[in-house]
GROMACS .gro file of C-alpha atoms in nm:
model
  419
    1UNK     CA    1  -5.141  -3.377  -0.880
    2UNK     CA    2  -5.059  -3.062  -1.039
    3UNK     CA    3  -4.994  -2.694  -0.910
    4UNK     CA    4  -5.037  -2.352  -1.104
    5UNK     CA    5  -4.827  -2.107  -0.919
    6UNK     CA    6  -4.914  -1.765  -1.090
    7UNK     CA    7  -4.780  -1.416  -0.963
    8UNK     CA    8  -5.004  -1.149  -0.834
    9UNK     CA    9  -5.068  -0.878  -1.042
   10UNK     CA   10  -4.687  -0.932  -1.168
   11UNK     CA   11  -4.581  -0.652  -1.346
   12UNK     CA   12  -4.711  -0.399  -1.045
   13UNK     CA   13  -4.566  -0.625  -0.790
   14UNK     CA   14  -4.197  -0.626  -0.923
   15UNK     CA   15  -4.247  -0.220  -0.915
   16UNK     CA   16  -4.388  -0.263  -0.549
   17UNK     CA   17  -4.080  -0.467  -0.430
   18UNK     CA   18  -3.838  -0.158  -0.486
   19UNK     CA   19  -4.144   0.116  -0.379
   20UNK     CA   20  -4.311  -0.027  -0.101
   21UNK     CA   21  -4.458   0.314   0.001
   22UNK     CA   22  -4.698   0.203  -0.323
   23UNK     CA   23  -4.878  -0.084  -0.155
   24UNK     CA   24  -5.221  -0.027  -0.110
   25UNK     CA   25  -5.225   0.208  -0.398
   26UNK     CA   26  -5.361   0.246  -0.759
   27UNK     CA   27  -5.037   0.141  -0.986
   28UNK     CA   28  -5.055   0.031  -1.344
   29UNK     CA   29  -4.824  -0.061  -1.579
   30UNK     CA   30  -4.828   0.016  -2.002
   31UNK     CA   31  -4.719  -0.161  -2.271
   32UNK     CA   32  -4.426  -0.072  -2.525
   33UNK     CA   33  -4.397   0.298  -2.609
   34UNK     CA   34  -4.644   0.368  -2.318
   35UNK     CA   35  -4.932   0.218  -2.547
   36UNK     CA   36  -5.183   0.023  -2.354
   37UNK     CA   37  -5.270  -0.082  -2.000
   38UNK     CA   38  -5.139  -0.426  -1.938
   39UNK     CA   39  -5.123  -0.466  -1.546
   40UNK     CA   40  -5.327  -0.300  -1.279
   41UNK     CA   41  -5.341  -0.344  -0.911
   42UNK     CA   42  -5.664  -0.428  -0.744
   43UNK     CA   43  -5.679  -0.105  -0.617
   44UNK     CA   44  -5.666   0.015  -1.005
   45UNK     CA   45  -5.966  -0.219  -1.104
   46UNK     CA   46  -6.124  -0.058  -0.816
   47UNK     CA   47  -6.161   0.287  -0.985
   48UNK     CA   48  -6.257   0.156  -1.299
   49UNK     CA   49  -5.953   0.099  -1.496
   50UNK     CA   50  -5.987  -0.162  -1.813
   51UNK     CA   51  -5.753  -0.379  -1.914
   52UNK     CA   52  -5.578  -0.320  -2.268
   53UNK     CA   53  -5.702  -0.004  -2.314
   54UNK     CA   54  -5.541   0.308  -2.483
   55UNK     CA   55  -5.348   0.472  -2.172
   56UNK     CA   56  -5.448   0.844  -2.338
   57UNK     CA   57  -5.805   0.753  -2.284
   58UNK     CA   58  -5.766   0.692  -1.910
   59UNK     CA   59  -5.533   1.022  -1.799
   60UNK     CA   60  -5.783   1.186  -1.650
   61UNK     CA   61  -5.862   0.860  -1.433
   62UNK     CA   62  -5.508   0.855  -1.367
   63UNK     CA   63  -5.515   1.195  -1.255
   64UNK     CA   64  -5.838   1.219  -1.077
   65UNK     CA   65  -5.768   0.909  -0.858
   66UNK     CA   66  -5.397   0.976  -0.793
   67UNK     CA   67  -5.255   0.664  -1.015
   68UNK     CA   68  -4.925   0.561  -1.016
   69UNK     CA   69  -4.826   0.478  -1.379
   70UNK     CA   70  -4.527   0.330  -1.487
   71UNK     CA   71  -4.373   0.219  -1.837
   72UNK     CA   72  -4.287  -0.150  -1.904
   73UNK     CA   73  -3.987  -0.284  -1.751
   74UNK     CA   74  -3.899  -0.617  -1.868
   75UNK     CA   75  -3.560  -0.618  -1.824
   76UNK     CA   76  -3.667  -0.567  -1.403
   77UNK     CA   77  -3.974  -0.831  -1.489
   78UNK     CA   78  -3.729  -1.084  -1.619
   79UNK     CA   79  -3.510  -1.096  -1.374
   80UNK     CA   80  -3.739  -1.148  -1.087
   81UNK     CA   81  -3.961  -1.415  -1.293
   82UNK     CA   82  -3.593  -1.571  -1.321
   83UNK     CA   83  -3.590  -1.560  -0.911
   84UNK     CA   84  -3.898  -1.650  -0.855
   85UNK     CA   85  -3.856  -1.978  -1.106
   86UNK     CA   86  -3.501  -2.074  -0.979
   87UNK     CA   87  -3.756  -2.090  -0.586
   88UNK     CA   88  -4.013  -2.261  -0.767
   89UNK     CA   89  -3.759  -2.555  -0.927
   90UNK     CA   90  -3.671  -2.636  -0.601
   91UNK     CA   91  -4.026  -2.708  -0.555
   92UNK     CA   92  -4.079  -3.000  -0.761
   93UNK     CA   93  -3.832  -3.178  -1.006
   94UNK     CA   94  -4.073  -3.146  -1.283
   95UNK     CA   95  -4.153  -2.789  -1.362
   96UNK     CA   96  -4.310  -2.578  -1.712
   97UNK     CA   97  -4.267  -2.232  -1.674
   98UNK     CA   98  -4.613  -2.123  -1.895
   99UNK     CA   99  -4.528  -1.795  -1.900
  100UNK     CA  100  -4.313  -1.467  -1.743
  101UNK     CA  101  -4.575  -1.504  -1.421
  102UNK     CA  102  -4.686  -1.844  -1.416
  103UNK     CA  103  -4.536  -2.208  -1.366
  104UNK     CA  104  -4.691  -2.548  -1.335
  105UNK     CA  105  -4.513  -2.812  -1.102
  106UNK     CA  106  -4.578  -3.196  -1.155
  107UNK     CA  107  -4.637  -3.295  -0.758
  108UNK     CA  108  -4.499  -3.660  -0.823
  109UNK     CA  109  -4.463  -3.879  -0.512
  110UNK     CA  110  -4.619  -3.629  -0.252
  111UNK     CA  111  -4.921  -3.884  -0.176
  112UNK     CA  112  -4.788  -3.826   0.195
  113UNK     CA  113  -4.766  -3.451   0.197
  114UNK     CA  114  -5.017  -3.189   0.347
  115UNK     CA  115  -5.057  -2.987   0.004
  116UNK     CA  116  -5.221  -2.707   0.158
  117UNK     CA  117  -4.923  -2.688   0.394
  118UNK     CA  118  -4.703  -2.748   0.067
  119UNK     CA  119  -4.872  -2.448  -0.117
  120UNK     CA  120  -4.880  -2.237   0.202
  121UNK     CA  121  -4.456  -2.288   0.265
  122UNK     CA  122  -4.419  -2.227  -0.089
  123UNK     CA  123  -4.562  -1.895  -0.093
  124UNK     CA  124  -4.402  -1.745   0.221
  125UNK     CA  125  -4.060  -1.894   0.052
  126UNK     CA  126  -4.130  -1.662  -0.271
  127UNK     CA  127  -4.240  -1.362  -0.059
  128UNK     CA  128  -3.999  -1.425   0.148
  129UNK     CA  129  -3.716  -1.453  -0.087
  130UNK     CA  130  -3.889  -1.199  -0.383
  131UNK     CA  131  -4.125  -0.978  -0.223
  132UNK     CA  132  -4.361  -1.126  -0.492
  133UNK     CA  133  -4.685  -1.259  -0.396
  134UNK     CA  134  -4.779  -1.553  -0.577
  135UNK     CA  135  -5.122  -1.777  -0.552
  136UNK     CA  136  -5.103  -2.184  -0.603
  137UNK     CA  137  -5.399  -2.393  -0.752
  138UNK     CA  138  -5.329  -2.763  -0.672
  139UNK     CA  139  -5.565  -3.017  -0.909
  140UNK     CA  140  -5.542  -3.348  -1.020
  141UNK     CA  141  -5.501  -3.186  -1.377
  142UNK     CA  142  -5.356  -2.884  -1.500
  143UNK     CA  143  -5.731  -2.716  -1.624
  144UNK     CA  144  -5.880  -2.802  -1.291
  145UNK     CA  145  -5.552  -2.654  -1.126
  146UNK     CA  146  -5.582  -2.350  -1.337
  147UNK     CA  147  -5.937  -2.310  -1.186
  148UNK     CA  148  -5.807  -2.361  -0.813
  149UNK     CA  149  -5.552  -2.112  -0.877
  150UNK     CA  150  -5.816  -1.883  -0.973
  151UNK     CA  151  -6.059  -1.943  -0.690
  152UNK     CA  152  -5.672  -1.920  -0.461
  153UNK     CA  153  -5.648  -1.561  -0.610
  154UNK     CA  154  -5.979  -1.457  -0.585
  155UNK     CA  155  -6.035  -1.559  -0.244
  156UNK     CA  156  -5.766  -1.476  -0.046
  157UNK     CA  157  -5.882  -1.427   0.289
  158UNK     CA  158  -6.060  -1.766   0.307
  159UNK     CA  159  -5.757  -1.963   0.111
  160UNK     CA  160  -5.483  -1.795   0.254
  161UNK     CA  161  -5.370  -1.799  -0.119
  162UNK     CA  162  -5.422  -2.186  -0.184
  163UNK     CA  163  -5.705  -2.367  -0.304
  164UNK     CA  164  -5.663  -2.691  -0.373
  165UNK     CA  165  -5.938  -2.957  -0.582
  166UNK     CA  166  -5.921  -3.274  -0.421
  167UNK     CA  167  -6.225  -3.451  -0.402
  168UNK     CA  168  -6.589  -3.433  -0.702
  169UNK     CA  169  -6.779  -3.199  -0.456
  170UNK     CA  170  -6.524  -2.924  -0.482
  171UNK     CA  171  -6.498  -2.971  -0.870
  172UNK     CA  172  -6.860  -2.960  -0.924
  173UNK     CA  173  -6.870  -2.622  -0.733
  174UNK     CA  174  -6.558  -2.485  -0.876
  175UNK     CA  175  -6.688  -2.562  -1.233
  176UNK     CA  176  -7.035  -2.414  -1.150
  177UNK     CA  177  -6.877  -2.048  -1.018
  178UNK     CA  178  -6.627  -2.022  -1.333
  179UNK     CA  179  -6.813  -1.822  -1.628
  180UNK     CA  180  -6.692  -2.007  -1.960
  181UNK     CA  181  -6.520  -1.685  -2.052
  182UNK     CA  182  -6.286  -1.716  -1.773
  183UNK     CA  183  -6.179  -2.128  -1.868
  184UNK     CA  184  -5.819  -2.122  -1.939
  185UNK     CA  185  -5.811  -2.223  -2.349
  186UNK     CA  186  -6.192  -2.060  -2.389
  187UNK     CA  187  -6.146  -1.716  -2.607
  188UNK     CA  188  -6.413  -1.510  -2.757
  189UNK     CA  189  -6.509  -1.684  -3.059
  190UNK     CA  190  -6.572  -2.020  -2.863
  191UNK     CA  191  -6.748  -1.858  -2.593
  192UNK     CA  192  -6.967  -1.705  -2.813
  193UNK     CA  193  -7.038  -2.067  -2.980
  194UNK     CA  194  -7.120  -2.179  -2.640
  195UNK     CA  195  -7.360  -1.921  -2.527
  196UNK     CA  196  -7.575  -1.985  -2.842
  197UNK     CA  197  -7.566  -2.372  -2.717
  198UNK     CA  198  -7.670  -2.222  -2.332
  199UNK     CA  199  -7.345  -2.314  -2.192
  200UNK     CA  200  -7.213  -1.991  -1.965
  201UNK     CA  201  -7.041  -2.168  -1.697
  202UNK     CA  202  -6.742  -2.454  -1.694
  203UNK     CA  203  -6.993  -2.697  -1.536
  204UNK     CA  204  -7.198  -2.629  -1.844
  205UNK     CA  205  -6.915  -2.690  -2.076
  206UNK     CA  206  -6.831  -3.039  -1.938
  207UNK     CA  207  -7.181  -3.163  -1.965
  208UNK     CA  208  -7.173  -3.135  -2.380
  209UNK     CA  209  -7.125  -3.434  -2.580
  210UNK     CA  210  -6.778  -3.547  -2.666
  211UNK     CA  211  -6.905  -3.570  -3.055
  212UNK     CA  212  -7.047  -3.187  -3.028
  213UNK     CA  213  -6.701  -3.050  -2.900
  214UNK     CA  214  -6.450  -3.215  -3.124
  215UNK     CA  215  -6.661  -3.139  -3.416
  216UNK     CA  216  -6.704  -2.752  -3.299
  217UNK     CA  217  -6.354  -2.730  -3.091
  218UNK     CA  218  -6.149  -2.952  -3.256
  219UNK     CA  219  -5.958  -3.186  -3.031
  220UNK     CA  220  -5.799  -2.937  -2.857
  221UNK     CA  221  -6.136  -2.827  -2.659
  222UNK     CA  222  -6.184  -3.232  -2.627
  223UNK     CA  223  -5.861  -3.265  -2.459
  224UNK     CA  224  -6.000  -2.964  -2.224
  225UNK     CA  225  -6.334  -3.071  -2.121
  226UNK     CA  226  -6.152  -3.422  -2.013
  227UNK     CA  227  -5.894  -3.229  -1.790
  228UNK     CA  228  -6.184  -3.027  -1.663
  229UNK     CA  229  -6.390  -3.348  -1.577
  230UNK     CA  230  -6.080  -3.469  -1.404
  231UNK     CA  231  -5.911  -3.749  -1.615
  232UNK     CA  232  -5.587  -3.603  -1.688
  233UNK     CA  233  -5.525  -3.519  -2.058
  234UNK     CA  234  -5.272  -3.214  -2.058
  235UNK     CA  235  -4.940  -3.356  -2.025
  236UNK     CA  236  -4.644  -3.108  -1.863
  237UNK     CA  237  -4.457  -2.951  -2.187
  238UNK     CA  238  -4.085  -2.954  -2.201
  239UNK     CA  239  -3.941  -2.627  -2.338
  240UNK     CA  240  -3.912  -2.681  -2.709
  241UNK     CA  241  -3.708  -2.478  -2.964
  242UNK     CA  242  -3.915  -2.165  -3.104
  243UNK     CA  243  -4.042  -2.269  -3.478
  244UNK     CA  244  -4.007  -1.966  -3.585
  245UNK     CA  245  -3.845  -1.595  -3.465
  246UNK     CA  246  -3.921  -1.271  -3.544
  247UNK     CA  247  -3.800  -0.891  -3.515
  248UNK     CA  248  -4.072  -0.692  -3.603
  249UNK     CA  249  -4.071  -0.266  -3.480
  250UNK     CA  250  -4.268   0.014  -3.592
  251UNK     CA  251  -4.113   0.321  -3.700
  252UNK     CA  252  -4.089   0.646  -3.512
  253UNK     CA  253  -4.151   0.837  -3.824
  254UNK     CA  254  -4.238   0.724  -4.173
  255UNK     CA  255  -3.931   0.564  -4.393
  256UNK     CA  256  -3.912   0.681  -4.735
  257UNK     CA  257  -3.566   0.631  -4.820
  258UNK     CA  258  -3.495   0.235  -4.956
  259UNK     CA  259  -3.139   0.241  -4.783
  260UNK     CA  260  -3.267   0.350  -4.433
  261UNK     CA  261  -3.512   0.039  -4.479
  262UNK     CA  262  -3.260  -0.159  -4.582
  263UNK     CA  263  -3.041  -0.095  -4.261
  264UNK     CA  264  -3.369  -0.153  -4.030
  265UNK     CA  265  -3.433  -0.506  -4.237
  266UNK     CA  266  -2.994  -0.601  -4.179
  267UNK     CA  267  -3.037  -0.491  -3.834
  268UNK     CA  268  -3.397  -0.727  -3.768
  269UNK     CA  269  -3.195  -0.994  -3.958
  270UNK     CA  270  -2.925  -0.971  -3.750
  271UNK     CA  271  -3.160  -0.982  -3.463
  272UNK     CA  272  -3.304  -1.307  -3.588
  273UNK     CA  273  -2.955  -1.491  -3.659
  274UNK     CA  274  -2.852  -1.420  -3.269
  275UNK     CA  275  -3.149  -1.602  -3.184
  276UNK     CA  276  -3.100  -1.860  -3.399
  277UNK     CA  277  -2.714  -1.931  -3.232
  278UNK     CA  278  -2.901  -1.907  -2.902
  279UNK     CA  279  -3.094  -2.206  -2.959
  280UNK     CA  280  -2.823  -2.362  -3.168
  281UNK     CA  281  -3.053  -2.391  -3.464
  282UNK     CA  282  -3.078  -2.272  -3.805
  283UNK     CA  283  -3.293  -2.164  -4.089
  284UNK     CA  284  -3.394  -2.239  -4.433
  285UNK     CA  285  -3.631  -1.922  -4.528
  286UNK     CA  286  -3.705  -1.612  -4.412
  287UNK     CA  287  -4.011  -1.366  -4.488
  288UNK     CA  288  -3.902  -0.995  -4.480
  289UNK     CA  289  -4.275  -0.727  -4.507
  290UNK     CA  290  -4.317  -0.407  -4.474
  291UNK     CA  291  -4.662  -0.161  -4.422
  292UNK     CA  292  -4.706   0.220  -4.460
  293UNK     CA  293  -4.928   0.321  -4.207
  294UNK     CA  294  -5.302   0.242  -4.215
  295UNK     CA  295  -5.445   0.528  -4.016
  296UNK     CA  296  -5.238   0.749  -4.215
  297UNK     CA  297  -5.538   0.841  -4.476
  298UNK     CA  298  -5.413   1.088  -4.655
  299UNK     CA  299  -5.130   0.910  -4.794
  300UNK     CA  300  -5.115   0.612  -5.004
  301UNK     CA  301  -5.102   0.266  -4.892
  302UNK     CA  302  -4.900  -0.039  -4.955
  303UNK     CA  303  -4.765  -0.337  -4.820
  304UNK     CA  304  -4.590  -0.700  -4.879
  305UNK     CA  305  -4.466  -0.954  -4.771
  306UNK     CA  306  -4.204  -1.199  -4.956
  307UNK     CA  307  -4.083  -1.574  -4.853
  308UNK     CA  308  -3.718  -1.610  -4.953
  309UNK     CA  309  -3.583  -1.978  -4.936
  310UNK     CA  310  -3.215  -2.052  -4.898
  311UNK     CA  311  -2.961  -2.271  -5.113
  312UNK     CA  312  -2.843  -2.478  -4.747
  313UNK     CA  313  -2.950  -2.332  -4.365
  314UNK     CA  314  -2.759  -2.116  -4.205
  315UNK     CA  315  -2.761  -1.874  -3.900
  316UNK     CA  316  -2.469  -1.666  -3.970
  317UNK     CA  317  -2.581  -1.304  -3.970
  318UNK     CA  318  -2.423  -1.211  -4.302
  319UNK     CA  319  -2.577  -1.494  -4.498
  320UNK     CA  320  -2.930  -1.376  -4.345
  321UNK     CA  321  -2.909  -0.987  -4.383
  322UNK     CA  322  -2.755  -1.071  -4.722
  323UNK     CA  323  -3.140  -1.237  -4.794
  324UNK     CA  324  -3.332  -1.033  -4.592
  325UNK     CA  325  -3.208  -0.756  -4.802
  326UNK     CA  326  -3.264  -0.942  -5.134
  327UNK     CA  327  -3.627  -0.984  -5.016
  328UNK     CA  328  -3.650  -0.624  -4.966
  329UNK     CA  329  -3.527  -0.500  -5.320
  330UNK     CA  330  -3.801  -0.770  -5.439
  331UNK     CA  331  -4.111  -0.610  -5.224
  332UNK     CA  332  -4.001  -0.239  -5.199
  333UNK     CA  333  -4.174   0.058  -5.417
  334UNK     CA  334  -4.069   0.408  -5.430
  335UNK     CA  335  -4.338   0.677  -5.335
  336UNK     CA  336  -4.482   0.547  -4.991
  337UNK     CA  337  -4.437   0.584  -4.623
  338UNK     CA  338  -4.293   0.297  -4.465
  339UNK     CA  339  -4.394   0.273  -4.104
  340UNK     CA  340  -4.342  -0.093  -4.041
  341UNK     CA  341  -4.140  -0.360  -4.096
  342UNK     CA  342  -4.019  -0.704  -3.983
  343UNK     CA  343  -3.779  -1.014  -4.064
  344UNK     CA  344  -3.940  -1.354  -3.956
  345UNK     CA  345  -3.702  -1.621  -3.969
  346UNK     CA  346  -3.862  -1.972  -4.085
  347UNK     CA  347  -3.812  -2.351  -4.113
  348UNK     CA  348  -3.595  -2.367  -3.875
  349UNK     CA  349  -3.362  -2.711  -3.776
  350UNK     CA  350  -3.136  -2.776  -3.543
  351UNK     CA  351  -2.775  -2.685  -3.580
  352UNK     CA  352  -2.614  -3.025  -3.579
  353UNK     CA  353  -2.860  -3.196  -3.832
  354UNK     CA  354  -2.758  -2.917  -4.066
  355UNK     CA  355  -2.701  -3.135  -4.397
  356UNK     CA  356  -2.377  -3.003  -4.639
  357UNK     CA  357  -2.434  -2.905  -5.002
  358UNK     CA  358  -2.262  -3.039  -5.270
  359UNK     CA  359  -2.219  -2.674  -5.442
  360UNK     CA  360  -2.335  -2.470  -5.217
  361UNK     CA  361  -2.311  -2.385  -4.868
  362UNK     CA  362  -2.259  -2.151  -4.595
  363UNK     CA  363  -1.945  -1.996  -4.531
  364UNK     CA  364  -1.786  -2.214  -4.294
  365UNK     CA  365  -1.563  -1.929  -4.202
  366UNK     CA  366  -1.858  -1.747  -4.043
  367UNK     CA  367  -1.906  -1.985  -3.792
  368UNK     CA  368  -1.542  -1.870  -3.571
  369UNK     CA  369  -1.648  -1.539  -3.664
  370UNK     CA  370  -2.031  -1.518  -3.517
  371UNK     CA  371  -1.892  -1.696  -3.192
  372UNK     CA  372  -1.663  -1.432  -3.143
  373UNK     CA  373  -1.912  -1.171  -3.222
  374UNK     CA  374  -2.150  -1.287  -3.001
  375UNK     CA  375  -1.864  -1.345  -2.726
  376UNK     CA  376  -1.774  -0.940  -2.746
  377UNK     CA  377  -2.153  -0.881  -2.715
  378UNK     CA  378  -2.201  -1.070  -2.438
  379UNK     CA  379  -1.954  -0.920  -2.272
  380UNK     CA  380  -1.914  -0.546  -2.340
  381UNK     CA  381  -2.284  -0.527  -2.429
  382UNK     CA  382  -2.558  -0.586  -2.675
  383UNK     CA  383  -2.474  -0.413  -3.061
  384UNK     CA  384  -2.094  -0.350  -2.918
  385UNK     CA  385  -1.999  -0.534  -3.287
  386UNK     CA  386  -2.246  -0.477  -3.573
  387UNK     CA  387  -2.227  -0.569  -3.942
  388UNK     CA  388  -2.088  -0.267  -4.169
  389UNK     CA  389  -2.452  -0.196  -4.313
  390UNK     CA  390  -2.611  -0.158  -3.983
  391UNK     CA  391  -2.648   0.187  -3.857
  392UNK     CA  392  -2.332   0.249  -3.584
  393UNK     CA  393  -2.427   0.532  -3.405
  394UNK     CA  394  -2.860   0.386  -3.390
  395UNK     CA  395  -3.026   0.235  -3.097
  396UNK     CA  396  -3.385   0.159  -3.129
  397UNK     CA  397  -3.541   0.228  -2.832
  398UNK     CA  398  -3.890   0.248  -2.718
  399UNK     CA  399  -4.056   0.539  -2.573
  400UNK     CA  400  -4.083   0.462  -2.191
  401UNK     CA  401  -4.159   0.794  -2.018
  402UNK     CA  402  -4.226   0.674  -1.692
  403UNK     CA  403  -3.954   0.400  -1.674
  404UNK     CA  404  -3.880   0.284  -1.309
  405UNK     CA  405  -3.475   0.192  -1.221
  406UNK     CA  406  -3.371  -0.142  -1.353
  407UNK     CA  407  -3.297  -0.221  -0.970
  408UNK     CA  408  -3.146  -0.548  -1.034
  409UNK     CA  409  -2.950  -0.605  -1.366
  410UNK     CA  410  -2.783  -0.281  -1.362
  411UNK     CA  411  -2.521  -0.175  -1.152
  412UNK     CA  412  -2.590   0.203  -1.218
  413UNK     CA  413  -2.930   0.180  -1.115
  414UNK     CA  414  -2.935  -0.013  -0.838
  415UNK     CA  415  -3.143   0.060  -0.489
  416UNK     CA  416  -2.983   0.309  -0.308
  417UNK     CA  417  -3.018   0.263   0.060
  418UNK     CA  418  -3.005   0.606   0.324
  419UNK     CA  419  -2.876   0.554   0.637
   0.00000   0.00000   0.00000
């Protein structure tokens, strides 16, 4: 059997655990540099808030229904998925953390154990512990226990937050509520393929011919429709090095100037190579692009985009700004506004299968001298030693105008208590 643990309304939640006084109010939370809606509490779907929409467009709904708004946290969010996790891992020995908010545990060897009981404990535990409410969907695959977690969360009252598939009655119900819209793997273009074929709900989905999916969903929606009918087909996923990395920003006002695009392209290089000694991997190419800005009519528009592959692989920070920034004198034209740009590290291989060049190779002397950078980083702080042609005195930062305390991973801002 599997479990999908998923958080309520996550984002809002983590805001609720230090401001109690907001439960049972409209809260919402926006995306970078205040942009979008990306979390809502019910009592913001309520009034008639949509997801992913411009957050200018709904200030008078804000105002008019007293909505609590708050910019993205993820430093806060992070830490209390990390909480929440370390609870969960003590759950089951096999766990894949899906995302910041949701988790599937492998529920090996529990033939003997009341799962609904099981579920039940594990919520209070994260409450308990986190002051996160979570909802568990319990399945004998992981698509059917994505469903169950759904009907969990939907249905609170009656599940007491878990809802678990056990037997072909409950599947055959369960897969007859969910629209196809709402089946985990099913995005727009596909459900608009099945619609024209009359298929609108999950039960409809399973009842197509094997032949008619793989031809119109690939293998992938094969795979699907078998973990959906029951016979398990999604295996749990072990965390697996990133393929590739980026460090992408836009600007906060247009870039004319090639050398202050140069130090934005060192400084997402830089970004990358960290990364890359994170993982204990390294690269082989990088693509470095840049865009002026495409509402911007009245001024003239370019971009590009340029794949630069290395003599040997490396993830020393010097060797990769020194390419990023050959990339740029390649792509870059005078006359425009740059409002983009990004450095997407590719081909990426693991640091001990890193094969030597006969006459030419990195610097082994770079090595001793990233560990030590990153040491002093990790200690006194991100960007405490930067590279000569980064910016000294620059911090990007976004624009987060209604940014809560970041309660729990600094000591400055941490929960003051009155007595």
């Amino acid at each position: 059997m599997f479990a999908l643990v998923d958080c309520n309304n996550f984002y809002v939640s983590c805001e609720r655990v230090f401001r109690p006084d907001l439960i049972g109010k409209p809260v919402v939370v926006l995306s970078n540099n205040d942009g979008c809606v990306i979390a809502r509490s019910n009592e913001a779907k309520a009034v008639g808030i949509p997801m992913g929409t411009p957050a200018f467009q709904n200030e008078g709904l804000f105002k008019k229904n007293g909505v609590h708004v708050f910019s993205a946290n993820f430093p806060l969010y992070g830490d209390m998925s990390q909480r929440v996790m370390s609870i969960l891992s003590d759950c089951s020995p096999e766990i894949e953390i899906y995302s910041i908010d949701e988790a599937f545990l492998q529920l090996k060897g529990f033939e003997k154990y009341n799962l609904q009981e099981y579920g039940e404990k594990m919520r209070r535990r994260v409450i308990k512990w986190t002051g996160i409410p979570i909802s568990v969907g319990i399945a004998s695959t992981k698509a059917l226990a994505k469903v169950a977690n759904r009907i969990a969360k939907k249905f609170p009252e009656k599940t007491a937050g878990v809802y678990i598939i056990d037997d072909e009655e409950k599947r055959v119900k369960a897969l007859k509520w969910l629209k196809i819209e709402d089946v985990w793997g099913i995005g727009r273009q596909h459900t608009k393929r099945l619609n024209a074929v009359n298929v609108n709900t999950a039960f409809d989905f399973v009842q197509l011919d094997d032949a008619w999916v793989k031809k119109n969903m690939s293998v992938v929606g094969l795979r699907l429709k078998h973990d959906l009918q029951g016979i398990p087909t999604l295996a749990m996923e072990l965390p697996q090095p990133k393929k590739s990395i980026a460090t992408t920003r836009s600007f906060d006002e247009n870039y004319i100037d090639f050398d202050r695009l140069k130090e934005r392209i060192v400084t997402f290089a830089v970004s990358c190579a960290e990364k890359l000694r994170q993982q204990k991997s390294c690269c082989n190419a990088v693509m470095v692009f840049i865009h002026t800005n495409g509402h911007r009519e009245d001024l003239p528009q370019y971009s590009r985009n340029i794949i630069v592959k290395f003599p040997f692989a490396t993830n020393s920070s010097i060797e990769l700004a020194k390419f990023a920034t050959q990339a740029l004198e390649k792509i870059f034209r005078d006359g425009f506004h740059y409002k983009k740009a990004g450095v997407i590290v590719m081909d990426i291989r693991p640091e001990n299968q890193h094969q030597l060049k006969l006459f030419e190779d990195s610097n082994p002397k770079h090595k001793p001298i990233m560990q030590a950078i990153d040491n002093i980083n990790a200690i006194f702080g991100q960007h405490t030693i930067k590279l000569g042609s980064q910016d000294l005195d620059k911090v990007w930062k976004m624009r987060q105008e209604r940014l809560s305390p970041r309660y729990t991973t600094d000591l400055n801002e941490i929960i003051t208590v009155h007595v």
